[in-house]
Coordinates of C-alpha atoms in Angstrom, one line a residue:
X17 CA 141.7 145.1 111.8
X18 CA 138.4 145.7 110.3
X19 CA 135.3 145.6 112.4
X20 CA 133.0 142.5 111.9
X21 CA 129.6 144.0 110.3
X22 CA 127.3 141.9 112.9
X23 CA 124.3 144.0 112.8
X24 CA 120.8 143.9 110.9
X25 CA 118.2 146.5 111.4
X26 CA 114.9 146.1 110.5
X27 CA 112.6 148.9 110.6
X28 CA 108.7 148.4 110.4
X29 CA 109.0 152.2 108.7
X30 CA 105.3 152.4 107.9
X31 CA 104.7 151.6 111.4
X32 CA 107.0 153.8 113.3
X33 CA 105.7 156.7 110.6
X34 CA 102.2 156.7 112.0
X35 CA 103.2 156.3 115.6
X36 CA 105.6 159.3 115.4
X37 CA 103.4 161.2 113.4
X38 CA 100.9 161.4 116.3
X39 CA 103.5 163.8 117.9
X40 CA 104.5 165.5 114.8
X41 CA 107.9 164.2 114.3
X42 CA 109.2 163.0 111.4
X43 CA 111.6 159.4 111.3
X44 CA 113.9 161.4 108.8
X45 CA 114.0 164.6 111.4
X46 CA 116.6 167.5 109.9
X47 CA 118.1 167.0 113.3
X48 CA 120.9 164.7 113.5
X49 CA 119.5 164.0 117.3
X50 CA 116.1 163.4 116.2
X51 CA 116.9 161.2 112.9
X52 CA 115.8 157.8 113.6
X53 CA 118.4 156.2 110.9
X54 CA 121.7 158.5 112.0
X55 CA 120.5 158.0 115.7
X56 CA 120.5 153.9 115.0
X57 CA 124.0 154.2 113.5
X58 CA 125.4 156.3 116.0
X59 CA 124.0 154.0 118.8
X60 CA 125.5 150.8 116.6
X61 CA 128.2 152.2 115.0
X62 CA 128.4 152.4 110.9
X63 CA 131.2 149.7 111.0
X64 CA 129.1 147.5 112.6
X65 CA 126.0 147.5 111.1
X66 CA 125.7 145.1 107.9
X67 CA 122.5 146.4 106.9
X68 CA 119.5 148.7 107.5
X69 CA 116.5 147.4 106.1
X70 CA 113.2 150.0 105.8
X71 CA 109.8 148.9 104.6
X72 CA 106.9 151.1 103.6
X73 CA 104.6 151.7 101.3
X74 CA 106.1 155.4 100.2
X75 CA 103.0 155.8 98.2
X76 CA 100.9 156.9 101.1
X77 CA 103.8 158.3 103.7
X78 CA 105.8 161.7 103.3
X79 CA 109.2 160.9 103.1
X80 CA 111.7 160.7 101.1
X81 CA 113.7 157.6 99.6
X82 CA 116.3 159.1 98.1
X83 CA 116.9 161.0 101.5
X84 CA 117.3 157.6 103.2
X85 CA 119.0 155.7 100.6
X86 CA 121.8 158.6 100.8
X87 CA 121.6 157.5 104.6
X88 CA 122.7 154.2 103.4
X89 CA 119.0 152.8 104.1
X90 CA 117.8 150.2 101.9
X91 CA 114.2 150.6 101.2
X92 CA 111.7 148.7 100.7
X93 CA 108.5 149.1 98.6
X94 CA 105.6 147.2 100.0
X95 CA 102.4 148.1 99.1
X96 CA 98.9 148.6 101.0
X97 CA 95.3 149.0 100.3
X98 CA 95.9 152.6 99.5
X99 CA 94.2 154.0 102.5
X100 CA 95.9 155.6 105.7
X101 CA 96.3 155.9 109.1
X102 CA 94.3 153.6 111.2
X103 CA 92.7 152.4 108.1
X104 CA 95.7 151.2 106.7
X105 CA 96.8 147.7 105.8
X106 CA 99.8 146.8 104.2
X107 CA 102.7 144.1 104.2
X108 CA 105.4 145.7 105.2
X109 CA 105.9 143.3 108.8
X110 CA 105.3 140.2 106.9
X111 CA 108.1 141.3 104.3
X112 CA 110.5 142.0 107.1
X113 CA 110.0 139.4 109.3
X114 CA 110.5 136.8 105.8
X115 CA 113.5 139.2 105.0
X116 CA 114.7 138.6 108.4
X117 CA 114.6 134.9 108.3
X118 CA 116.4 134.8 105.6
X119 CA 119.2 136.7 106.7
X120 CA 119.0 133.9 110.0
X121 CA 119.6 131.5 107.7
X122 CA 121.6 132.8 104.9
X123 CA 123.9 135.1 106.7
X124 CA 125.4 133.5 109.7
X125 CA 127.8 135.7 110.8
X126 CA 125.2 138.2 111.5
X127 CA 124.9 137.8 115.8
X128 CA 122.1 140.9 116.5
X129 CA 119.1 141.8 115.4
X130 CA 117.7 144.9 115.8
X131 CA 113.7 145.4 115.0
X132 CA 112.1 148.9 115.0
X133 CA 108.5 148.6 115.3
X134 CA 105.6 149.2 118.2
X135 CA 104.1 145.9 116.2
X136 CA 102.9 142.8 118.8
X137 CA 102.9 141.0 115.4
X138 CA 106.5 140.7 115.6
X139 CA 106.5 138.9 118.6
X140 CA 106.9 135.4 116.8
X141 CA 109.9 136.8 114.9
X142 CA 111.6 138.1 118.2
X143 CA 110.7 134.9 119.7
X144 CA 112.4 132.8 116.7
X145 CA 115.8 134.6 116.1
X146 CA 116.3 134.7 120.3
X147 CA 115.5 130.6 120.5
X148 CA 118.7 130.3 117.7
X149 CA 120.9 132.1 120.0
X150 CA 121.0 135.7 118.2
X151 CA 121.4 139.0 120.3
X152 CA 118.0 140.8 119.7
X153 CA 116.7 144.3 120.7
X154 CA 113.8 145.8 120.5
X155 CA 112.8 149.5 119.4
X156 CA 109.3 151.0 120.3
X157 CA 107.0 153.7 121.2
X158 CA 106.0 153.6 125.0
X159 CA 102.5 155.1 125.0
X160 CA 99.2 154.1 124.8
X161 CA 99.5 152.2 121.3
X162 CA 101.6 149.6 123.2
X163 CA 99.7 146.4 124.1
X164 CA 100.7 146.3 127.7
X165 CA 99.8 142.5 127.8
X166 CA 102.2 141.8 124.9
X167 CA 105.0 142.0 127.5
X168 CA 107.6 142.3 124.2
X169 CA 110.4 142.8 126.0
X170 CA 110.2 139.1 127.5
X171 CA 111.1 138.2 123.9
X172 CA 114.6 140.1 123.4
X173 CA 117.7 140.8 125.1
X174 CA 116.9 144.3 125.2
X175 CA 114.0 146.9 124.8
X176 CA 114.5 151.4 123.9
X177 CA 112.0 153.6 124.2
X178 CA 111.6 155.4 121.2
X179 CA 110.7 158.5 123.0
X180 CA 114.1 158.4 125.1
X181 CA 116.5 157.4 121.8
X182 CA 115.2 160.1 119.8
X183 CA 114.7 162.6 122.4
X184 CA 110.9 163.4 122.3
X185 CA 111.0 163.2 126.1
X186 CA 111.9 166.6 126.1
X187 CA 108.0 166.8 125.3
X188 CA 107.5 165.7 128.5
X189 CA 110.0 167.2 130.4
X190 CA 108.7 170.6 129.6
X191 CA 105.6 172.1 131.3
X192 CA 103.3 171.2 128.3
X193 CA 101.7 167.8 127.0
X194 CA 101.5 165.9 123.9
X195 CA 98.2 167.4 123.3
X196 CA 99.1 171.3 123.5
X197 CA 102.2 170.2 120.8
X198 CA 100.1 168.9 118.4
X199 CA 97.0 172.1 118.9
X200 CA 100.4 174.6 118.2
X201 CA 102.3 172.7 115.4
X202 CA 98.3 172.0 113.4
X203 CA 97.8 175.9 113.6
X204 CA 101.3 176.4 112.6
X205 CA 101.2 173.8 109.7
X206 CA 97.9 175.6 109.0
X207 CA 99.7 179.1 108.0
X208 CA 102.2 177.2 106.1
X209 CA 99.4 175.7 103.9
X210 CA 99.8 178.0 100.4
X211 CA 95.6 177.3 100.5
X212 CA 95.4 179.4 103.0
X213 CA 98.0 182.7 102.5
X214 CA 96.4 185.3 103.5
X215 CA 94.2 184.0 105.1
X216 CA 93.2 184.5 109.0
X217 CA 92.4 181.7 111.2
X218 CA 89.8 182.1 113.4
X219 CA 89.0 180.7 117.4
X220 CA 85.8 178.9 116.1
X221 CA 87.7 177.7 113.4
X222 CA 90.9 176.3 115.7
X223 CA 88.4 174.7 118.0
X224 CA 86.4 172.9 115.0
X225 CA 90.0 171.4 113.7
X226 CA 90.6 170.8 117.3
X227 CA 87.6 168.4 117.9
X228 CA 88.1 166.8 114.0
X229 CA 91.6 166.2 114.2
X230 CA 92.5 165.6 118.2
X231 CA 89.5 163.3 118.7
X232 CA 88.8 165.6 121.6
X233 CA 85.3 166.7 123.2
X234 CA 83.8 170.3 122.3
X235 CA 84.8 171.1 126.1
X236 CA 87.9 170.0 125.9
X237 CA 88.4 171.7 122.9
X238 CA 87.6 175.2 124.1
X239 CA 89.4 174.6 127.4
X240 CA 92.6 173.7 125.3
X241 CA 91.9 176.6 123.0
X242 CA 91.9 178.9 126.5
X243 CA 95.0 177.4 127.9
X244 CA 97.1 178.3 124.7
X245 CA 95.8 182.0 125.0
X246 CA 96.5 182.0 128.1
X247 CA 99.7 180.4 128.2
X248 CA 100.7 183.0 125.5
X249 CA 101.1 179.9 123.1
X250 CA 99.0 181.8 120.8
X251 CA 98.5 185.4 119.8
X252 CA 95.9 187.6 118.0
X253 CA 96.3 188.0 114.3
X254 CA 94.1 190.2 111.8
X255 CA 94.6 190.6 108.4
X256 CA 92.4 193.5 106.3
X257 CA 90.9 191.8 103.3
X258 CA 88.4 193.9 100.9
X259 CA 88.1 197.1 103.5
X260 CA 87.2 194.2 105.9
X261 CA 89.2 193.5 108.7
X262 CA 89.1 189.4 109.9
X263 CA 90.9 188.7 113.1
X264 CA 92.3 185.1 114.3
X265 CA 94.8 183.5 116.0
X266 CA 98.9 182.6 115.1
X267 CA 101.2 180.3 117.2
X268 CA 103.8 183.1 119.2
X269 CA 107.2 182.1 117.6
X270 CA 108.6 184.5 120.5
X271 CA 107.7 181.6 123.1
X272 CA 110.4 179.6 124.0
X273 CA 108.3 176.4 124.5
X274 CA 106.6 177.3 121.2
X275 CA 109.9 177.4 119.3
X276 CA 111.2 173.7 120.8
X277 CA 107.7 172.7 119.9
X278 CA 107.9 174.0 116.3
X279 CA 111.8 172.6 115.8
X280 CA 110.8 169.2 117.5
X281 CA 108.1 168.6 114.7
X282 CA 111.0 169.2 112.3
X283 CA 110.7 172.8 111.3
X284 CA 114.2 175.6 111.4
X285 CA 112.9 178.6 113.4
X286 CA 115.1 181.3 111.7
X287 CA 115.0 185.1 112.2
X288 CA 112.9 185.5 109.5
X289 CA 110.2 182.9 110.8
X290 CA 110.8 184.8 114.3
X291 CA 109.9 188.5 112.8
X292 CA 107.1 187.0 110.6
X293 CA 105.9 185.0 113.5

């Protein structure tokens, strides 16, 4: 007997993007584990699930549609006002949640919903399709970004922890914080940039990108910038340039924490990476 497809997902993609980003991982990971969409099917079951809805504008967020359509994710093109981050401003939760109603209304037989978003502007959604009797849960981020007075999960059956489902608590589990992952994966992405081959970057350099990009104090900058040195996160690097010799800093690719670091934000550490790093 063939299983009853009872199961819509809706995924606030553009949403979710940004709040993952913050810890360098990517919705799409390479890692089956870490894959947002295969990790939703899994938990769900393919048979099960009637749909899997994804809006974004894809204009302004790296990843791929084809890569999620061959997921069997139906995108969805909404577009913003062109700017990013915390700037940004788009439709994509006022699609879904119309997109959603209509499957309420249209589609019966469907008996859970499943929204993926960190988005207290979903709470009126939540709140409809539970009052018509549908099954609903909840997907999310549990950190700071989370209104702690929207008390969400009062308005589904059931709430997951983003970090948890896709295993990012192995961040936390480990004897570094969310902070030193994102100071080793920038200076990582930074040698990766083809803007900068050959280049060397420098401690005065790291610690500038430190305060511009982590929001953090020039104190807190340098002490990060000595805790990775110290905590053999980072190693001297020199490259000789025009009979000049300019020294700097790479991430150690030996480290073990380094490498789960590096995979986690969605790069393969091979042997080559390992001799080069």
């Amino acid at each position: 007997m063939e299983q009853v497809k009872d199961t819509a997902v809706f995924i606030d993609l553009e949403n979710v993007y940004y709040g993952l980003k913050k810890y360098h991982m990517d919705p799409d990971h390479p890692d089956d584990k870490h894959n947002l969409f295969l990790r939703l099917q899994e938990h769900y079951g393919k048979d099960s699930i009637r749909m899997m809805e994804a809006y974004a504008d894809f204009e302004q967020i790296e990843l791929s549609m084809m890569s999620l359509q061959r997921k069997r994710v139906h995108v969805h093109q909404v577009y913003g006002n062109g700017r990013r981050g915390e700037e940004r401003k788009n439709a994509a939760d006022i699609q879904l949640c119309l997109d959603a109603m209509e499957v309420l209304y249209q589609i019966p037989e469907i008996n859970t919903f499943v929204i993926v978003s960190a988005d207290q502007d979903m709470i009126p959604l939540l709140d409809r399709l539970w009052s018509k009797g549908k099954r609903v849960e909840l997907f999310c981020l549990y950190d700071e970004s989370l209104s702690k007075s929207a008390q969400l999960h009062e308005f589904c059956d059931k709430t997951h922890n983003l970090f948890e489902f896709l295993g990012i608590d192995k961040l936390h589990n480990l004897q570094f914080d969310h902070l030193v992952h994102n100071a080793v994966v920038q200076i990582y992405e930074w040698y990766r940039d083809p803007n900068n081959a050959g280049k060397s970057y420098g401690s005065t350099w790291i610690k500038n990108d430190f305060l511009r990009k982590l929001h953090i104090s020039e104190v807190e900058a340098n002490h990060l910038f000595t805790r990775l040195v110290k905590g053999k996160y980072l190693i001297p690097y020199e490259i000789e340039m025009d009979d000049k010799v300019f020294y700097g800093y790479k991430v150690n690719l030996g480290h073990p924490q380094v490498q789960m670091m590096v995979k986690i934000a969605g790069y393969n550490i091979n042997k080559c990476s390992l001799d080069a790093g």
